[in-house]
Structure formats: structure tokens, C-alpha cells
CSV table of C-alpha atoms in Angstrom, one decimal:
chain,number,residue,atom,x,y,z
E,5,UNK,CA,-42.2,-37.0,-7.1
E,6,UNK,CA,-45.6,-38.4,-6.1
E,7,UNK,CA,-47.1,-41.7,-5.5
E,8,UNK,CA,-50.6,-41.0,-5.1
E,9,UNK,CA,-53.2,-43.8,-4.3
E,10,UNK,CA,-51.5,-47.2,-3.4
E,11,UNK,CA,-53.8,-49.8,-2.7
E,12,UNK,CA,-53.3,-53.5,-1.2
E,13,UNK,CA,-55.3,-56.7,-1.6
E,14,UNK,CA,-54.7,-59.8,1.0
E,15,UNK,CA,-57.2,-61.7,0.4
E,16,UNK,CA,-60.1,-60.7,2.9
E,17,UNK,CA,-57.4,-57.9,4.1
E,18,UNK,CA,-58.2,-54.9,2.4
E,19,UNK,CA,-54.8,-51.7,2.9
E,20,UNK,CA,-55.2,-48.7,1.6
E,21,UNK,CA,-52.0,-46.9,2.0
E,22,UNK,CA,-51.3,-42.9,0.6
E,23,UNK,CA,-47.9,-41.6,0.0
E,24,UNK,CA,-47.3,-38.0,-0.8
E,25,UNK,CA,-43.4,-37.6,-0.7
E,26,UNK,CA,-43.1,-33.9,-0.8
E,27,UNK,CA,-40.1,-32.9,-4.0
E,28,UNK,CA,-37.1,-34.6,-3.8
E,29,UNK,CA,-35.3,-35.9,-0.6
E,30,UNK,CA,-33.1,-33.3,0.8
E,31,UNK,CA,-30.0,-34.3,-1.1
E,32,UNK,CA,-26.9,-32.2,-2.5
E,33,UNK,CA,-27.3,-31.4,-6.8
E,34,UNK,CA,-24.1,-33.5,-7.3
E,35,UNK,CA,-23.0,-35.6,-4.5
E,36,UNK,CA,-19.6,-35.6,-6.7
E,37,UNK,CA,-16.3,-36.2,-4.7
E,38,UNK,CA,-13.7,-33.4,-4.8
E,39,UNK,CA,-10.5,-32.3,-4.1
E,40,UNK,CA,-11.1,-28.8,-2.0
E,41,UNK,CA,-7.8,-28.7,-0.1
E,42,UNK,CA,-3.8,-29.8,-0.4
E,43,UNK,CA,-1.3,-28.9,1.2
E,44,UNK,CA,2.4,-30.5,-0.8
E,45,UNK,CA,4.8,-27.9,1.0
E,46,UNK,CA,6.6,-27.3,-2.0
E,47,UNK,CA,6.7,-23.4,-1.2
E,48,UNK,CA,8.4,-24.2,2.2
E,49,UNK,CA,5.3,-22.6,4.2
E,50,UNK,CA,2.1,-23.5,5.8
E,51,UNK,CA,0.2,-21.6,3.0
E,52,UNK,CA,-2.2,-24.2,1.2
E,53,UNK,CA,-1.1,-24.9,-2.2
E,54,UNK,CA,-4.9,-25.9,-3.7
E,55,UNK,CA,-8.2,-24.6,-2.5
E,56,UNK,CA,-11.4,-25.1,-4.7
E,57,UNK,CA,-13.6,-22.5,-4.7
E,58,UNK,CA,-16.6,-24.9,-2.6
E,59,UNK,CA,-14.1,-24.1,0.1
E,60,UNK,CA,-13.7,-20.3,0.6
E,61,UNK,CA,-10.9,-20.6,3.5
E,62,UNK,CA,-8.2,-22.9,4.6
E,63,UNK,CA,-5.3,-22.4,6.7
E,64,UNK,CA,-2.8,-24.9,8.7
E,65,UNK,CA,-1.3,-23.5,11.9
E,66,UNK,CA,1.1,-25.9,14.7
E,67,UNK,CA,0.1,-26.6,18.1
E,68,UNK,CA,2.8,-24.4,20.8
E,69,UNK,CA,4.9,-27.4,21.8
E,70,UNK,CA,6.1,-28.1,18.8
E,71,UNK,CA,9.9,-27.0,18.0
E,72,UNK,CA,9.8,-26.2,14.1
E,73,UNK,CA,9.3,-25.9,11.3
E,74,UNK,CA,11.7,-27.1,8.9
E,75,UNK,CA,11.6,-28.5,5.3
E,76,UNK,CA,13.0,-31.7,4.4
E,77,UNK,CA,13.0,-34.0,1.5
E,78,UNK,CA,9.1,-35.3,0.4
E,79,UNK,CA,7.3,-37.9,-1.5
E,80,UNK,CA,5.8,-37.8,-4.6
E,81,UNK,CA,4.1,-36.1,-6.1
E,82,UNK,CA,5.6,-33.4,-4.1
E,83,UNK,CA,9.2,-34.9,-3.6
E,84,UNK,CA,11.1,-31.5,-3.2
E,85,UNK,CA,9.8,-30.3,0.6
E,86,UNK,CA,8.2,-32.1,3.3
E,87,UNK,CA,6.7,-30.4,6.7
E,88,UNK,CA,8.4,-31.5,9.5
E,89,UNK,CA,8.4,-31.1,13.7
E,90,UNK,CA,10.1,-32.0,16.3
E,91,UNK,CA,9.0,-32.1,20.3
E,92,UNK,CA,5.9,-34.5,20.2
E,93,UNK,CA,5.2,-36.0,23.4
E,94,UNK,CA,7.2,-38.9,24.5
E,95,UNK,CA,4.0,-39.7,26.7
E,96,UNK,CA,0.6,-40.4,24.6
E,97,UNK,CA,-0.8,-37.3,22.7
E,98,UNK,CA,0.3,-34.0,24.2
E,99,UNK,CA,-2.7,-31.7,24.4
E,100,UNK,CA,-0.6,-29.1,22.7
E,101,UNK,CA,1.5,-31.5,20.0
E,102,UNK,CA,-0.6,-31.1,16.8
E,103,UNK,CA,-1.1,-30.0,13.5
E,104,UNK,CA,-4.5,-27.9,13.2
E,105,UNK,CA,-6.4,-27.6,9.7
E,106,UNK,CA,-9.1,-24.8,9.6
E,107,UNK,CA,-11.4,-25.4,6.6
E,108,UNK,CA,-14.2,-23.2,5.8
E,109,UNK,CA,-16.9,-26.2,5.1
E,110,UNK,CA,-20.2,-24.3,4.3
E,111,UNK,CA,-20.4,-26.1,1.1
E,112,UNK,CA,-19.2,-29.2,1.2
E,113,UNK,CA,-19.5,-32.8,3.6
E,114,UNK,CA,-18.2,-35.9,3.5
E,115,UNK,CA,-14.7,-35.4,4.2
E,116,UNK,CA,-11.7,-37.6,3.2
E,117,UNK,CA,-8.3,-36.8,4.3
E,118,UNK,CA,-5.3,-38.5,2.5
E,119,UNK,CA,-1.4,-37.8,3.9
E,120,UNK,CA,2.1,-39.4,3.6
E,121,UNK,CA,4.4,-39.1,6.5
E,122,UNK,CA,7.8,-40.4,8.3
E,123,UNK,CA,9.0,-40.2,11.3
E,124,UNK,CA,12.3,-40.4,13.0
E,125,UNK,CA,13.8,-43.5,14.6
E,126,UNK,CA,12.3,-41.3,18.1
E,127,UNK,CA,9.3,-39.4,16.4
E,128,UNK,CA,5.7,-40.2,17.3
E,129,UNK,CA,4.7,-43.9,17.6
E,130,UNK,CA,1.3,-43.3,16.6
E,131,UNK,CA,-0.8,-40.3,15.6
E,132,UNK,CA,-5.0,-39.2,16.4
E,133,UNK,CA,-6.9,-37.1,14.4
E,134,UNK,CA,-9.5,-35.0,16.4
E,135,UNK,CA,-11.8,-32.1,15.0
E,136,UNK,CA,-13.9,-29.4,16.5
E,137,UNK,CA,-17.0,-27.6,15.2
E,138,UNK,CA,-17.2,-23.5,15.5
E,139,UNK,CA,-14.6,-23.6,18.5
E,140,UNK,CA,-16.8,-26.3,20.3
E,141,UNK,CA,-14.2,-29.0,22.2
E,142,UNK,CA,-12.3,-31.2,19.8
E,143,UNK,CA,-13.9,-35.2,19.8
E,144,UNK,CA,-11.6,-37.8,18.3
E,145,UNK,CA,-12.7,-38.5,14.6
E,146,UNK,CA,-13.9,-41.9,14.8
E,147,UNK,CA,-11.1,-44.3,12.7
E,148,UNK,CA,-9.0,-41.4,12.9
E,149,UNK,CA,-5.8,-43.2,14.2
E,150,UNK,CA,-3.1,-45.1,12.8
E,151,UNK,CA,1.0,-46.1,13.1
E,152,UNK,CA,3.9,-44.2,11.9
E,153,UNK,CA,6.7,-45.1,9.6
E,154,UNK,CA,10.2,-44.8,9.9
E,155,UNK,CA,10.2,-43.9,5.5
E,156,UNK,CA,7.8,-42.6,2.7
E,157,UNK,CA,5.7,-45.1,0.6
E,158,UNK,CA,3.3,-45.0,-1.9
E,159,UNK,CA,0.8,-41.7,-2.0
E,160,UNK,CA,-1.4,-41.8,-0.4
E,161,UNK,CA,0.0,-43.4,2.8
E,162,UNK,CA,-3.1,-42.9,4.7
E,163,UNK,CA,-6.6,-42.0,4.2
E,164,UNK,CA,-9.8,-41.2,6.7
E,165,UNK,CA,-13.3,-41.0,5.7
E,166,UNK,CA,-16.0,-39.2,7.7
E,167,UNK,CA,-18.6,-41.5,6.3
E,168,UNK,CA,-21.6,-39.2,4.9
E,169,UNK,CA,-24.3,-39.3,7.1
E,170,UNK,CA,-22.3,-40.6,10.3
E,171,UNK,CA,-22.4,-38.4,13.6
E,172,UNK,CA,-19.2,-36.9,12.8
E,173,UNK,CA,-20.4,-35.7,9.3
E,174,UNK,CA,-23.2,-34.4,10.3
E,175,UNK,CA,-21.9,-32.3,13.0
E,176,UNK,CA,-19.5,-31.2,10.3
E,177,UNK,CA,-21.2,-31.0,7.0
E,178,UNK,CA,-22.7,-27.2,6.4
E,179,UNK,CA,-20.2,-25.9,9.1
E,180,UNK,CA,-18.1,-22.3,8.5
E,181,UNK,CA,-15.1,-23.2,10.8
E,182,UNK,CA,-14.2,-26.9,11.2
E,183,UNK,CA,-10.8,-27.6,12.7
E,184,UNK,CA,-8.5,-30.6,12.5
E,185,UNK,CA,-6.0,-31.6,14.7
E,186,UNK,CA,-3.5,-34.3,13.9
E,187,UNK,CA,-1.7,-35.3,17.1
E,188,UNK,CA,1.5,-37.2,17.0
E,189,UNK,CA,1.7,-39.7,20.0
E,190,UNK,CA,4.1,-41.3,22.2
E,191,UNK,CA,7.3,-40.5,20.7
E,192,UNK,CA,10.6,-42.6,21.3
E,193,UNK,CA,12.6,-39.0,22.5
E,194,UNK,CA,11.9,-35.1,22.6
E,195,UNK,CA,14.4,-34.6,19.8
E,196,UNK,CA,12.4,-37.2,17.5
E,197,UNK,CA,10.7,-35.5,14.4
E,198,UNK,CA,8.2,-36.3,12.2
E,199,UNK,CA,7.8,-35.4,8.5
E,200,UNK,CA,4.1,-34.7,6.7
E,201,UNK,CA,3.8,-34.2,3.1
E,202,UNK,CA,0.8,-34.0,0.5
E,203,UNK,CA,-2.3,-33.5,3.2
E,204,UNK,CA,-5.1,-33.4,1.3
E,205,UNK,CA,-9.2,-33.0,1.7
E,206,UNK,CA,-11.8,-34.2,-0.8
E,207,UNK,CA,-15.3,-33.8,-0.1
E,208,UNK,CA,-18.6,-34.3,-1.4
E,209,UNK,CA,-20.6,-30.8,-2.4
E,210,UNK,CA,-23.5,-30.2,-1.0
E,211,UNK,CA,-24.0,-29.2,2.6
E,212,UNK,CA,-26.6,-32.4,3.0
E,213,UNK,CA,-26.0,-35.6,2.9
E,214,UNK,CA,-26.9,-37.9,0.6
E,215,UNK,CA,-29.4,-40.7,2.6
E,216,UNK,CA,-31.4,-43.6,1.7
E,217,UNK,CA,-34.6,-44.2,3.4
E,218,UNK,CA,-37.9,-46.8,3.4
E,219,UNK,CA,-40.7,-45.9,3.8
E,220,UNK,CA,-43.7,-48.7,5.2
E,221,UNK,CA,-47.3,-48.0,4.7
E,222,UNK,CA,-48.0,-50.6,6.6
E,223,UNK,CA,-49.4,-54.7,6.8
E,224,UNK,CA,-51.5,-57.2,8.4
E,225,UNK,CA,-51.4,-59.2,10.8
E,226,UNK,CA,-50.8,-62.4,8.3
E,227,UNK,CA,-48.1,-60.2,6.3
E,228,UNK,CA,-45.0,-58.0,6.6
E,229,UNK,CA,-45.7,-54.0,5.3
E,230,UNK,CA,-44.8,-52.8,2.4
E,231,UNK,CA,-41.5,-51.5,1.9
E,232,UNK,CA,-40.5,-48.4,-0.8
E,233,UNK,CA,-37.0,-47.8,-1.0
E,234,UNK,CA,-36.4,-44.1,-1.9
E,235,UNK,CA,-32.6,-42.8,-2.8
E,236,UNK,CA,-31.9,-39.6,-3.3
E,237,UNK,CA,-35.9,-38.6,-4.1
E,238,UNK,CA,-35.9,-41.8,-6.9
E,239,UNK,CA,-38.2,-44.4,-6.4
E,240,UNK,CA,-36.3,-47.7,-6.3
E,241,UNK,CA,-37.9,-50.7,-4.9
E,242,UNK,CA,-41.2,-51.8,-3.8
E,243,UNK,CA,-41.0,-55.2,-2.0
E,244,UNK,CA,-44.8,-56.6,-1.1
E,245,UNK,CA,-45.4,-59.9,0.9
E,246,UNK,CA,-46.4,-62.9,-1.1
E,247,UNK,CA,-50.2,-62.9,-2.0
E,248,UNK,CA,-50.2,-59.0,-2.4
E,249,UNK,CA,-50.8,-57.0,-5.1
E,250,UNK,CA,-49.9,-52.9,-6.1
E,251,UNK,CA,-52.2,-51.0,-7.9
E,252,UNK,CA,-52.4,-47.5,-8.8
């Protein structure tokens, strides 16, 4: 899409403003949300139960100082089997108390994860969600915390969005081997478990995010520039001061 020849009157101010946008803005075919990966446990395993093609690998692996696992009663949809461990850290988030998820996101951004989970009357307090990119350090996902329960509710019980175009998402979006650890924190005993069912990632396809941006071509010293508001290569908006005109 082109706009070739814009030019601005002000009264004695004469603008003369050219815009070539160059194709569309880098934007994903169909910034569609998805669900690429779910893990309900009803095969008593760490196997994922649903992976979408978009995503070519995922796997789900525990951290070494957890004692488990074992497969209790779940939640709906999945009610049959739950994933469940026991040994979290009685003292914040132990640096090797987690749950890591390995997805293969060459294809996809914009991340949501949805889970249910209960814990013990002495299981994990709290719980952190941290990810790493291509075995770079793990950063805390920013919102990526929340409490624990002592029973199931509704599905989903929690949900985390990696907002598209945020820092985190763009570390992430595009990537081969993004990993996920959810840490359980400060737990009431070393004997207290905690129970996760129906972990799922949806996604956005598309390795690029989908942004909004403005262009300004530009004013006077008695008036604001021009503003053209371009989503996803579409021309939106133009907003001119009072007293100009657009012509083409």
C-alpha cells in the first residue's frame, strides 16, 4: 500500500509531506489465537496430550528436587488424573523445585498459558513462572505469579499472557527452544504436595507480532503534525490540526 503525494495547506504554511510505506507492515497472515499445547494427564505421564502442528515439539520434564510423580484425582475437563509433587521448598522458590515446559515456538507468539492446580494443607504457598530462550538464563515472566489453593475450581483456574509485542514476547516469538519453569514457593512442610492438571498453551501464529504504528509527516510551528495510524499495513486514521486540509 501506497500513499503517494500528501500535501498540506495552513494558510501561508505550505507542507508537502511524501509517504511511501513499503508492502504491508511485517505482520503474521492470521494473527488467530490457538491452542498448540495441553497437557490433561489423563495417560498418567508427562507425554503431552495435544500438540498442533504450528508447534513441532513439546515436552514437560520436573526439576531434581522434586519427590514424584504420582497421579491423583483432576478437574474437569480432565477429572480422571492430575500431576502431582511433593518436596517444594519450604523457603521461597527452590532453584531446583519446578515444572519445566519445552515448546518448539518457531511458528507461533503470543503466548497464553491456562492451568488448574491444588495444593496440600503444606504444598507451595505461592508459585512463579520463569522462561528462558535457547538455554539463555531463565527471567521471571512478567505477571507470572499468583496464590495456591487448597481445592480445584472452575477451568481454567489461572491464566498468563505474554502480551504480543512486550519484551518478553519478543524475546520469545520466532524462537526453536523456549522453556518454562513453574516454580512452587514457600511451602508449609517438605512432605506438602501440589496437584496440576489441564496446562495448556495457546498462541498467536505467526513468528511476528502484530503492531500498530503512526506515522507524522510533520507540522508547523502554529499546528500539531499530521498523524496516520497504520494497523497491520491498513490505513486507518488521518487526524490533521484544525485549518488543514489533505489532498492527493
Amino acid at each position: 500500500m501506497r500513499i503517494r503525494f500528501l500535501r498540506l495547506f495552513h494558510r501561508a504554511n505550505v507542507i508537502l509531506g511524501l509517504v511511501i510505506l513499503m508492502g504491508m507492515l511485517a505482520s503474521p497472515a492470521h494473527a488467530v489465537a490457538v491452542d498448540v499445547a495441553n497437557w490433561d494427564f489423563e495417560d498418567q505421564d508427562l507425554v503431552v496430550d495435544m500438540l498442533d502442528p504450528l508447534v513441532p515439539t513439546a515436552t514437560l520434564a520436573a526439576g531434581p528436587g522434586l519427590s514424584g510423580p504420582v497421579y491423583a484425582t483432576g478437574n474437569p475437563p480432565s477429572p480422571n488424573w492430575a500431576l502431582e509433587y511433593s518436596s517444594w521448598s519450604t523457603s521461597g522458590c527452590g532453584a531446583d523445585d519446578y515444572l519445566e515446559f519445552a515448546l518448539d515456538m518457531t511458528n507461533v507468539g503470543g503466548i497464553i498459558i491456562r492451568f488448574d492446580e491444588r495444593r496440600s494443607a503444606t504444598g507451595p504457598a505461592s508459585y512463579e513462572i520463569h522462561f528462558s530462550v535457547n538455554g539463555g538464563s531463565f527471567t521471571p515472566l512478567t505477571g507470572g505469579t499468583g496464590t495456591t489453593t487448597t481445592s480445584f475450581g472452575a477451568n481454567p483456574m489461572h491464566t498468563h499472557e505474554v502480551v504480543p509485542g512486550s519484551a518478553d514476547d519478543l524475546a520469545m516469538r520466532g524462537q526453536a527452544n523456549v522453556r518454562f519453569r513453574l516454580y512452587g514457593c514457600s511451602a508449609g512442610g517438605g512432605g506438602g504436595d501440589w496437584r496440576i492438571d489441564n496446562f495448556l498453551f495457546t498462541a498467536t501464529t505467526g513468528p511476528t507480532a502484530v503492531h500498530m504504528s503512526a506515522i507524522s509527516l510533520g507540522g508547523s510551528a502554529s499546528g500539531p503534525p499530521v498523524t496516520i495510524l497504520v494497523l497491520a499495513g491498513l490505513l486507518l486514521l488521518i487526524t490533521l490540526p484544525v485549518g488543514k486540509r489533505l489532498r492527493r
